[in-house]
Short mmCIF file of C-alpha atoms in Angstrom, two decimals:
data_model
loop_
_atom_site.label_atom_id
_atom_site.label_comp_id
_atom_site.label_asym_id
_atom_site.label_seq_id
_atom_site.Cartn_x
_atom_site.Cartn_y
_atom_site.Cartn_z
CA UNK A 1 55.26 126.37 136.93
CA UNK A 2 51.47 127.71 137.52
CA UNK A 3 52.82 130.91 139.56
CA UNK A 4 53.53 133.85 137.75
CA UNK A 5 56.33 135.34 139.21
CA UNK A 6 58.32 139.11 140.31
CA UNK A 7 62.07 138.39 140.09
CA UNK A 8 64.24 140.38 142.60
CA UNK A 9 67.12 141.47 141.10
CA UNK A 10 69.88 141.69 144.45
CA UNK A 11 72.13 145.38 144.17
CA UNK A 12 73.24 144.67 147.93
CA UNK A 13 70.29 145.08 149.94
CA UNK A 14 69.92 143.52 153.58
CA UNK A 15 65.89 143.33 152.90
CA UNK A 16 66.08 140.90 149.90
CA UNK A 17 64.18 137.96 151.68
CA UNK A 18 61.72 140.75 153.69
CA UNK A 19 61.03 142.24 149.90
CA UNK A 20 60.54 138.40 148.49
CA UNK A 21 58.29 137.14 151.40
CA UNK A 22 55.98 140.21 151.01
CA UNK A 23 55.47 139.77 147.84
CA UNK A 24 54.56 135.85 148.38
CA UNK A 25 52.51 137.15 151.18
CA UNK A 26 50.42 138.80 148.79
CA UNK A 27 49.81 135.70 146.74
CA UNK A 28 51.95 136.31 143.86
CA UNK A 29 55.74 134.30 143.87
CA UNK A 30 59.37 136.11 143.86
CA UNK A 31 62.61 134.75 144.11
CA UNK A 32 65.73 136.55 144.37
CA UNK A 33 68.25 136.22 141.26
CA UNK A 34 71.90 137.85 141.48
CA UNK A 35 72.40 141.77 139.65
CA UNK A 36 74.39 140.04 136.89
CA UNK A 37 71.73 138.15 135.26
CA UNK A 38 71.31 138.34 131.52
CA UNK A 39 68.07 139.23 129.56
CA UNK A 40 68.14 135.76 128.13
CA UNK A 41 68.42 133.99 131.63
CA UNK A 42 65.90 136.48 132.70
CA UNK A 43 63.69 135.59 129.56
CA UNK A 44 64.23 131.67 130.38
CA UNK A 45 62.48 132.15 133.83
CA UNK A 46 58.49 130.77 133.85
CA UNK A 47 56.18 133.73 133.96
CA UNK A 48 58.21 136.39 134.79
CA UNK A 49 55.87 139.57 134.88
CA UNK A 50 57.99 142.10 136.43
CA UNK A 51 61.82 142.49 138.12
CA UNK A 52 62.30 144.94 140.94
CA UNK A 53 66.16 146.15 141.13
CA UNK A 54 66.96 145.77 145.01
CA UNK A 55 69.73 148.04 146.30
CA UNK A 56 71.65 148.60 149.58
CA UNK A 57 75.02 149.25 151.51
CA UNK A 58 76.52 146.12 150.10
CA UNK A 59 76.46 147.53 146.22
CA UNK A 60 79.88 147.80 146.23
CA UNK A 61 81.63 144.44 145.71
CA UNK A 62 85.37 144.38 144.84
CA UNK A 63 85.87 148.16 144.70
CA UNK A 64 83.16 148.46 142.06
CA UNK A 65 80.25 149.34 142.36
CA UNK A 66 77.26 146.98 140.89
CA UNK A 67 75.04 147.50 138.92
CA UNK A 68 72.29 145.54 136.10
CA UNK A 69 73.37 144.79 132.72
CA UNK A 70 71.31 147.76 130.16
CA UNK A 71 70.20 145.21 128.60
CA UNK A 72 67.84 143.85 131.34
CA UNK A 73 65.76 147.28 130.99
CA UNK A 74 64.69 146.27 127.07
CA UNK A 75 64.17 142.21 128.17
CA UNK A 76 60.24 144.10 128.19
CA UNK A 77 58.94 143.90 131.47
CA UNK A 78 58.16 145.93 134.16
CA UNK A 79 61.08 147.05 136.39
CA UNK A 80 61.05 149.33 139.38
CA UNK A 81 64.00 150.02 141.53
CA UNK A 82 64.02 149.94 145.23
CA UNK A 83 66.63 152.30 146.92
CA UNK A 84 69.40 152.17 143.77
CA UNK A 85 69.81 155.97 142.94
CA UNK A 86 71.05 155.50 139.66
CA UNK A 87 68.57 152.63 137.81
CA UNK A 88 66.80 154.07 134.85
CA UNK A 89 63.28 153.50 136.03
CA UNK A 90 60.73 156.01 135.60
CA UNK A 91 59.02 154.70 138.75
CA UNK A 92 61.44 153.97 142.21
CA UNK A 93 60.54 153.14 145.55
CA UNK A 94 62.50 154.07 149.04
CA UNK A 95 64.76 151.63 150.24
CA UNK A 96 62.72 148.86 151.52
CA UNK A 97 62.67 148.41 155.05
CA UNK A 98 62.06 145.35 157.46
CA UNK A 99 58.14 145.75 158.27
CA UNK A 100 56.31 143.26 156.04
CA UNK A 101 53.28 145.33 156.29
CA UNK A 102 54.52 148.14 155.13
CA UNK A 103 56.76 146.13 152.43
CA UNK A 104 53.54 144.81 151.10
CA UNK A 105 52.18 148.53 150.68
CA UNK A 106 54.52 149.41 148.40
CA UNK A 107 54.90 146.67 146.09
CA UNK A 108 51.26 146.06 146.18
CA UNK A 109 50.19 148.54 143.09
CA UNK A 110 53.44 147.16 141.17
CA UNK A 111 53.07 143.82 141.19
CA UNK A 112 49.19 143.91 140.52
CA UNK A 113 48.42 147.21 138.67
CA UNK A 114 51.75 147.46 136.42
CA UNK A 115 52.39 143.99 136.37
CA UNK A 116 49.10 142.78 136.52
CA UNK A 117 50.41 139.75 138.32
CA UNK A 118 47.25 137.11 139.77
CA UNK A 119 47.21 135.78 143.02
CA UNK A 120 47.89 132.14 142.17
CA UNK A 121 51.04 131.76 144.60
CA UNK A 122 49.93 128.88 146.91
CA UNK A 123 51.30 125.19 148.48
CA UNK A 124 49.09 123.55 145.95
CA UNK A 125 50.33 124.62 142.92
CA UNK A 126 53.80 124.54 144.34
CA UNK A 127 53.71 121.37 145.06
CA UNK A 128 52.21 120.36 141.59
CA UNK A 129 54.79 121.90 140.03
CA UNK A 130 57.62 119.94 142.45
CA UNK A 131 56.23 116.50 141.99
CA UNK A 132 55.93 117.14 138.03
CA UNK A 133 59.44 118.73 138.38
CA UNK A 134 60.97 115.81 140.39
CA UNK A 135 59.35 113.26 138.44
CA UNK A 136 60.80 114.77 134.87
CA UNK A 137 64.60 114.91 136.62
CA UNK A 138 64.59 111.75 138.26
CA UNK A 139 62.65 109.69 135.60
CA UNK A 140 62.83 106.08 136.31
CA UNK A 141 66.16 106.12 138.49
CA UNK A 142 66.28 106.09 142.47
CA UNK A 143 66.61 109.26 145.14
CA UNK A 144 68.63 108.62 148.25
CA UNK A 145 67.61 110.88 150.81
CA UNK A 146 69.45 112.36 153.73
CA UNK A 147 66.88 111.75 156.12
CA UNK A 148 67.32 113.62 159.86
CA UNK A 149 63.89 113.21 160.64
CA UNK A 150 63.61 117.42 161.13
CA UNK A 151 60.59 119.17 159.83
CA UNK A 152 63.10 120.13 156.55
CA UNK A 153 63.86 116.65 155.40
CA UNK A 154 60.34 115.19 156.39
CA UNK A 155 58.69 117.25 154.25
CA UNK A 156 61.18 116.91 151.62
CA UNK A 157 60.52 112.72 151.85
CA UNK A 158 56.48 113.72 151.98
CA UNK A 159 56.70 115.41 148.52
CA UNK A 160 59.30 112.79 147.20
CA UNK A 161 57.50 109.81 147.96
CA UNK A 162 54.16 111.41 146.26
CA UNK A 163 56.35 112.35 143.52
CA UNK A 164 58.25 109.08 142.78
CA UNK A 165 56.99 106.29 145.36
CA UNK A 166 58.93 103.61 145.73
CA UNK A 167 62.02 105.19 144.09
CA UNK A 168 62.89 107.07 146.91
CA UNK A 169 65.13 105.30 149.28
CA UNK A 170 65.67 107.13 152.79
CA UNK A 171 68.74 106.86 155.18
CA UNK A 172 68.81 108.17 158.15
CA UNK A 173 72.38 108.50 159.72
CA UNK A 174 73.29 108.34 163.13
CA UNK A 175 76.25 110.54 163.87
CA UNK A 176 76.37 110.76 167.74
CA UNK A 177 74.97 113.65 167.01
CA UNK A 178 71.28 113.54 167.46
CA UNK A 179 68.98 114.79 170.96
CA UNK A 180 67.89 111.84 173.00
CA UNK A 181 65.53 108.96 171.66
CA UNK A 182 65.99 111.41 168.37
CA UNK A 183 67.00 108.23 166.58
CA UNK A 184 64.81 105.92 167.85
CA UNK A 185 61.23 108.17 166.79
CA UNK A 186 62.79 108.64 163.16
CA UNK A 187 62.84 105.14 162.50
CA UNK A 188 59.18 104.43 164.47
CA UNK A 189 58.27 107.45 162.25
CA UNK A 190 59.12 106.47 158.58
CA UNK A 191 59.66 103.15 158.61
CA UNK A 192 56.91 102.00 160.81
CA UNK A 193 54.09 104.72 159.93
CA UNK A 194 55.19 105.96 156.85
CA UNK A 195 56.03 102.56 155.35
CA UNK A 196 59.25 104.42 153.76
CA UNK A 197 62.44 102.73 152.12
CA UNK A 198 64.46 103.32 155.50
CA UNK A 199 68.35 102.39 155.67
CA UNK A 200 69.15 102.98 159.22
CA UNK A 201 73.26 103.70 159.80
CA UNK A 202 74.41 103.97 163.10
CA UNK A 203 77.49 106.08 162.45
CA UNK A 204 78.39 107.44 165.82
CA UNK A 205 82.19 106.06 166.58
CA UNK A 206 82.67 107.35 162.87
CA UNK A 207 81.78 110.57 163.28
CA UNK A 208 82.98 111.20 166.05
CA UNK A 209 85.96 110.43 165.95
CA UNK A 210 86.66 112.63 162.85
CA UNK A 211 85.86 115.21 165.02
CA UNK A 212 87.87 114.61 168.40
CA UNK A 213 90.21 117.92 168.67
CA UNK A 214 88.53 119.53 166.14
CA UNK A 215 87.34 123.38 167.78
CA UNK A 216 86.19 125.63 165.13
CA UNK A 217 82.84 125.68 164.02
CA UNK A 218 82.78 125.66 160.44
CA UNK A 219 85.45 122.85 159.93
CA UNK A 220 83.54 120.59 161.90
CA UNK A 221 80.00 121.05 160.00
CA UNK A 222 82.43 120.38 156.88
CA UNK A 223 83.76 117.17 158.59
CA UNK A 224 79.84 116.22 159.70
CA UNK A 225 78.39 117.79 155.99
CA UNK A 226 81.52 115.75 154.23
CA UNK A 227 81.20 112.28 156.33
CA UNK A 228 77.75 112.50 155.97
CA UNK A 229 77.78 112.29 152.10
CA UNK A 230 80.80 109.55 152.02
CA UNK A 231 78.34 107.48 154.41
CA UNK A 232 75.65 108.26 151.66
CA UNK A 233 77.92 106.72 149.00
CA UNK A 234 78.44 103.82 150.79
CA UNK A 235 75.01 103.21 151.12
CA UNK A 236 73.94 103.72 147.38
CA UNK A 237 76.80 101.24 146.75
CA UNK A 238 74.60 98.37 148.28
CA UNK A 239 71.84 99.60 145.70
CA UNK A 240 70.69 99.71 142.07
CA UNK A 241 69.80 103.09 140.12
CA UNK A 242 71.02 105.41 142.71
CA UNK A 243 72.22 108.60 140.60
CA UNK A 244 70.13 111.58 142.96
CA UNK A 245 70.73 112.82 146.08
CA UNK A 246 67.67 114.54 147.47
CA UNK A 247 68.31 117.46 150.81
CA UNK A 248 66.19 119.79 152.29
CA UNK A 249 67.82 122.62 151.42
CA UNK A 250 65.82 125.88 152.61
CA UNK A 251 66.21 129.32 150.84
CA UNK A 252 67.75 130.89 154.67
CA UNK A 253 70.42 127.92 154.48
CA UNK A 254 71.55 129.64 150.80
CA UNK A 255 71.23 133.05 152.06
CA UNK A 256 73.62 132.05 154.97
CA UNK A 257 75.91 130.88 153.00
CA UNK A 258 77.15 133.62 150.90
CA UNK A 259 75.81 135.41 148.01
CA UNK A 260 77.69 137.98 145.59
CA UNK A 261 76.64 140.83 147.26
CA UNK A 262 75.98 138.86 150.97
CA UNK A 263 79.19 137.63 152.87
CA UNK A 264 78.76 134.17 154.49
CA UNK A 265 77.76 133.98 157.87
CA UNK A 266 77.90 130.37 158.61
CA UNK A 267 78.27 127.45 155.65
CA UNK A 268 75.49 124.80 155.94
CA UNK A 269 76.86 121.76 155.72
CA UNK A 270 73.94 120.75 152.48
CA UNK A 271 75.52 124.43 150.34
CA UNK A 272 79.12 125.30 151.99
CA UNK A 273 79.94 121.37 153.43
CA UNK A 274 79.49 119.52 150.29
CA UNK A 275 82.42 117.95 148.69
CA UNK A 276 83.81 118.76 145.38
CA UNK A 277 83.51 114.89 143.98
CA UNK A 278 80.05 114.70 144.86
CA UNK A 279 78.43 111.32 143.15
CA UNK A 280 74.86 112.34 143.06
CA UNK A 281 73.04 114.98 141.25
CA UNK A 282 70.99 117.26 143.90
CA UNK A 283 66.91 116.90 144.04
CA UNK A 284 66.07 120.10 146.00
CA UNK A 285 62.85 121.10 145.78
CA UNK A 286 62.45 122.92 148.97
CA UNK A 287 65.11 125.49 148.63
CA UNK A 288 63.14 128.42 147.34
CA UNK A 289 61.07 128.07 150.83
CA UNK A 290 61.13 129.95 153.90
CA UNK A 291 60.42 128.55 156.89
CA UNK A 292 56.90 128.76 157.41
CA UNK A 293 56.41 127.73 153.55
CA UNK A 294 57.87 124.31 154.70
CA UNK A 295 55.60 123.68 156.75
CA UNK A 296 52.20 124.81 155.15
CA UNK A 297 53.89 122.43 152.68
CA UNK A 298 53.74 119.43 154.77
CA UNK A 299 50.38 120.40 155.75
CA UNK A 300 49.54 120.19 152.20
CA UNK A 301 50.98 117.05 152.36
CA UNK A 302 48.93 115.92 154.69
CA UNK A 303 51.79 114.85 157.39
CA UNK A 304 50.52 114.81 161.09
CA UNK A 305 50.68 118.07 162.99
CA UNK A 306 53.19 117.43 165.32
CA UNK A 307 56.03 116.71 162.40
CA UNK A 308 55.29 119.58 160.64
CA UNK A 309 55.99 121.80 163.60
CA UNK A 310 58.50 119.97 165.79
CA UNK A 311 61.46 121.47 166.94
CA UNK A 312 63.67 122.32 164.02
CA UNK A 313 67.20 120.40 164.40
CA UNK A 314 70.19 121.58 162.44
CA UNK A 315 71.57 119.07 160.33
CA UNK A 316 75.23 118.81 162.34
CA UNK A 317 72.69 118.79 164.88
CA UNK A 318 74.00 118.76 169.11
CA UNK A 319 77.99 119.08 167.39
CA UNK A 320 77.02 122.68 166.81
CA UNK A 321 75.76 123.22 170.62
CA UNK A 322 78.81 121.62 171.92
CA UNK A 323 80.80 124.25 171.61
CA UNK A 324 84.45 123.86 170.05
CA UNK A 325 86.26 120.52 170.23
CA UNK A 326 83.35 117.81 171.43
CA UNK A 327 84.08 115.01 174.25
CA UNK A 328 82.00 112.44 174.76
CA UNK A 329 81.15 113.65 178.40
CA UNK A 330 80.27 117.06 177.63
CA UNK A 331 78.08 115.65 174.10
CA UNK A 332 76.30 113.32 176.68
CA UNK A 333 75.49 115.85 179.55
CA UNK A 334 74.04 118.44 177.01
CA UNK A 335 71.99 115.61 175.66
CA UNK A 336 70.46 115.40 178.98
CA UNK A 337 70.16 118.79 179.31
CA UNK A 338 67.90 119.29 176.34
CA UNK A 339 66.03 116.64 177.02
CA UNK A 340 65.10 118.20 180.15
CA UNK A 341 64.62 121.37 178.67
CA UNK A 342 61.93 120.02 176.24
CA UNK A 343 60.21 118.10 178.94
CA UNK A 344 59.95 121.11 180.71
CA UNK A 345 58.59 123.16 177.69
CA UNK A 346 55.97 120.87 176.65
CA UNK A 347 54.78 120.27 180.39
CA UNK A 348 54.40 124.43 180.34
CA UNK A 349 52.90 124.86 177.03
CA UNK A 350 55.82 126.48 175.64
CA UNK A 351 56.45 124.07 173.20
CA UNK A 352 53.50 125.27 171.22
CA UNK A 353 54.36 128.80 171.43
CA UNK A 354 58.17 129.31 171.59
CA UNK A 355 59.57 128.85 167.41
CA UNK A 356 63.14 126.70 168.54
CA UNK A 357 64.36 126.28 172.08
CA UNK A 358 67.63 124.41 172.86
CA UNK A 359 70.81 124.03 175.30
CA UNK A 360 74.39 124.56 174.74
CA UNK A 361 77.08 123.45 176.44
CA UNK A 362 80.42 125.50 176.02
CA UNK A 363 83.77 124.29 176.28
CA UNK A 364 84.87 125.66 179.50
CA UNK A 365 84.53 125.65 183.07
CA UNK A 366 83.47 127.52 186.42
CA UNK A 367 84.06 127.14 189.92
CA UNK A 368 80.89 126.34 191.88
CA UNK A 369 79.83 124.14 194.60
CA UNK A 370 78.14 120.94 195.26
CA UNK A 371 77.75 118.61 198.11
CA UNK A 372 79.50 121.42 200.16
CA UNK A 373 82.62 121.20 198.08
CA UNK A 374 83.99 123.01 195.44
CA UNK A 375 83.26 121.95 191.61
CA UNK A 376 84.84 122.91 188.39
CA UNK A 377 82.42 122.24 186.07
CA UNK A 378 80.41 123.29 182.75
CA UNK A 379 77.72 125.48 182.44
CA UNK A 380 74.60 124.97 180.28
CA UNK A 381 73.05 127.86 178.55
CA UNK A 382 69.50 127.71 177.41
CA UNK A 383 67.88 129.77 174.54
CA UNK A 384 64.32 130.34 173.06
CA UNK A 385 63.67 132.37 170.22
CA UNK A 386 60.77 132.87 167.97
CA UNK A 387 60.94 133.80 164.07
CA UNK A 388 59.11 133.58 161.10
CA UNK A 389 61.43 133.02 158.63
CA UNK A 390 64.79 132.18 160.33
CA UNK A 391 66.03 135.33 159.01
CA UNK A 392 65.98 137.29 162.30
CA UNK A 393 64.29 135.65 165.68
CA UNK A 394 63.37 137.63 168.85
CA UNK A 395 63.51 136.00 172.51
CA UNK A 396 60.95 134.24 174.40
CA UNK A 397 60.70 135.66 177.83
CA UNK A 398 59.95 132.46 179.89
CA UNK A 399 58.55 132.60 183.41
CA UNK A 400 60.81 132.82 186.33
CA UNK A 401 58.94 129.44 187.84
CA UNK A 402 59.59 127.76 184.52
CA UNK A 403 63.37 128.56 184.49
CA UNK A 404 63.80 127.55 188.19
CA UNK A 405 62.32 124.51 187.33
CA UNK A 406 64.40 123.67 183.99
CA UNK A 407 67.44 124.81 186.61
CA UNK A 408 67.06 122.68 189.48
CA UNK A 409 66.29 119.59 186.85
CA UNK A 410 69.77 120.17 184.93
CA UNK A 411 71.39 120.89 188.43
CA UNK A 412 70.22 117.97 189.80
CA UNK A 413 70.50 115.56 187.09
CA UNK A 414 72.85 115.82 184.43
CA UNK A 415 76.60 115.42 186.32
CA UNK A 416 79.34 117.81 185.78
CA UNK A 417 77.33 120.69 185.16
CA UNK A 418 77.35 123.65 187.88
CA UNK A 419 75.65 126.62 186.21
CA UNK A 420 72.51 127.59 184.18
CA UNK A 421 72.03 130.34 181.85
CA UNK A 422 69.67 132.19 179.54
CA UNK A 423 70.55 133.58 176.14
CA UNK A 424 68.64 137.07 175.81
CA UNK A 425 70.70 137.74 172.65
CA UNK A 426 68.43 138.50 169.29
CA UNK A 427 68.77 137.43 165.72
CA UNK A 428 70.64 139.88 164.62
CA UNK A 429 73.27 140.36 166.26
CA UNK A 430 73.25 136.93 167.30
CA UNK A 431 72.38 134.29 164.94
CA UNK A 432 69.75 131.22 166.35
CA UNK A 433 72.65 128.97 166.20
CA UNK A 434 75.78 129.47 168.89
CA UNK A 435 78.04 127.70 166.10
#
């Protein structure tokens, strides 16, 4: 690695990621490591050059409260503590807070004047050190890729094929799952354009039929994470030298799903969904990135502009916006819905300002009216939110002609639907996601 680095060391703040992007922001890398690290895992990290001790509300964990092993105070380098009242640092700052600006004030002389860290944190040298990094794990052997087509695995199949070429081998599964003509572009995409490897599975009475009754949320993105490896399997079967699995796995998808000091708020089904007698050994090179990292990253990869910042598309993808158990009725008119939705966005401009927009379809009904009768039908709920970092998002406020327009469309023409709605709820105490 060509980055020197500022470990975080995690005592149960909320602001790990805010502290850890800051400190990128201002050129120099930081990742977040638990408060139970040793000196000599500490030592082991490339270029350390200085650990700030990260405390919070969450320092308690099983009664106790946490705290660094001594021993990481004589590992000799720098360490300043951030909000933990009893660290043994001559120097401390106040608990850090959620403004990156100001963040990036009060790290600054740390990182540069005790640390005297260099600025030499950029998508260049991180992706030199990922294709040298992928190419000493994988060696001469083959990478099956989980490829959705969304700006996470895209990128990830960017780097892989400069790493490795012809090694990697990309599938992209069809689950039932996917927005309309979703499919269809993937394959026109990489296979076509890209000239990738491509194994295309159409997977859809599969999947979904593992999932028929199925209602809460985080057993079916275990079904959809779990199916989606055993189709994997299958597929390396038909091939020769098949021993990695690579996945986009993003740093926000960890976060999310539980840390010591950080309860889970939702498994993602490439960390919480995988499957104990996994076959493959993981090829992750994206999931010390935020957001917005991806994507300078396929920039620096030199993939076309409007792949880089598409709509991101969770990996269970519309089975998480079909809210509890999924029917093939409801799965079909929300598929309309969005598509309509991001007609309607791109015809207004939004689509180049609004972060993730998207429809949801929940799995009850209300009594309306159509063709002078009554209905009992579903309602769709629209949201727009923009973030940085998919840590916390804000809400778009779209015109009122633009959401009488995207109303009258889904009224109009996606059957059994009899209401439209607009989430105004924030990241937190929402999260982007309805499941």
């Amino acid at each position: 690695m060509k980055q020197d680095m500022i470990v975080i060391l995690d005592l149960g703040s909320h602001e790990n990621t805010v502290l850890a992007r800051a400190i990128r922001d201002l050129g120099v890398y930081s990742e977040i490591y638990p408060h139970d690290i040793t000196a000599a895992e500490l030592k082991a990290l490339p270029n350390v050059k200085g650990v700030i001790l990260n405390g919070g509300p969450m320092n308690v964990v099983d009664g106790v409260e946490i705290d660094v092993l001594p021993e990481i105070y004589e590992a000799g380098f720098p360490v300043i503590a951030a909000g933990h009242d009893k660290a043994t640092c001559e120097v401390k700052l106040p608990q850090i807070g959620n403004d990156m600006e100001v963040v990036k004030e009060q790290v600054r002389s740390f990182v540069f004047d005790v640390c005297k860290a260099e600025t030499n944190w950029n998508m260049k040298n991180f992706v030199d050190d990922q294709v040298e990094l992928v190419k000493r794990q994988v060696g001469d052997k083959k990478v099956l890729l989980a490829l959705s087509g969304g700006v996470d695995s895209s990128v990830l199949a960017a780097l892989l094929l400069k790493a490795i070429g012809d090694q990697l081998v990309c599938v992209h599964v069809n689950h039932g799952l996917m927005r309309k003509g979703e499919s269809e572009n993937v394959v026109e995409v990489f296979s076509n354009q890209l000239n990738a490897n491509l194994v295309y599975v159409d997977a859809t009475e599969r999947f979904l039929t593992k999932l028929e009754g199925v209602e809460d949320p985080e057993e079916k993105r275990k079904i959809i994470g779990g199916e989606f490896i055993r189709v994997f399997e299958e597929e390396a079967r038909k091939l020769d030298g098949i021993d990695f699995l690579g996945q986009g796995t993003i740093y926000p998808d960890i976060v999310e799903s539980g840390t010591k000091t950080a309860k889970m708020v939702k498994s993602h089904h490439n960390v919480g969904g995988l499957p104990e007698d996994l076959q493959f050994a993981l090829v992750e090179p994206l999931r010390q990135l935020f957001k917005d990292e991806v994507r300078a990253c396929g920039v620096e990869l030199g993939l076309p502009y409007e792949m880089v910042y598409r709509q991101p598309f969770p990996g269970p993808g519309l089975g998480v916006r079909c809210l509890g158990a999924i029917t093939r009725d409801r799965l079909e008119a929300l598929r309309e819905a969005d598509a309509i939705l991001r007609e309607e966005f791109q015809n207004a401009g939004l689509d180049k300002k609004v972060w993730q927009y998207f429809t949801v379809v929940p799995d009850f009904k209300s009594v309306g009216v159509r063709n002078n009768a009554r209905s009992y039908d579903w309602p769709v709920i629209l949201r727009a939110v923009n973030t940085v970092d998919a840590m916390t998002a804000t809400i778009e406020e779209i015109e009122w002609p633009v959401l009488h327009k995207i109303t009258n469309r889904i009224l109009a023409e996606v059957p059994n639907v009899n209401r439209v709605c607009y989430d105004l709820s924030p990241k937190p105490s929402a999260t982007i996601e309805w499941e």
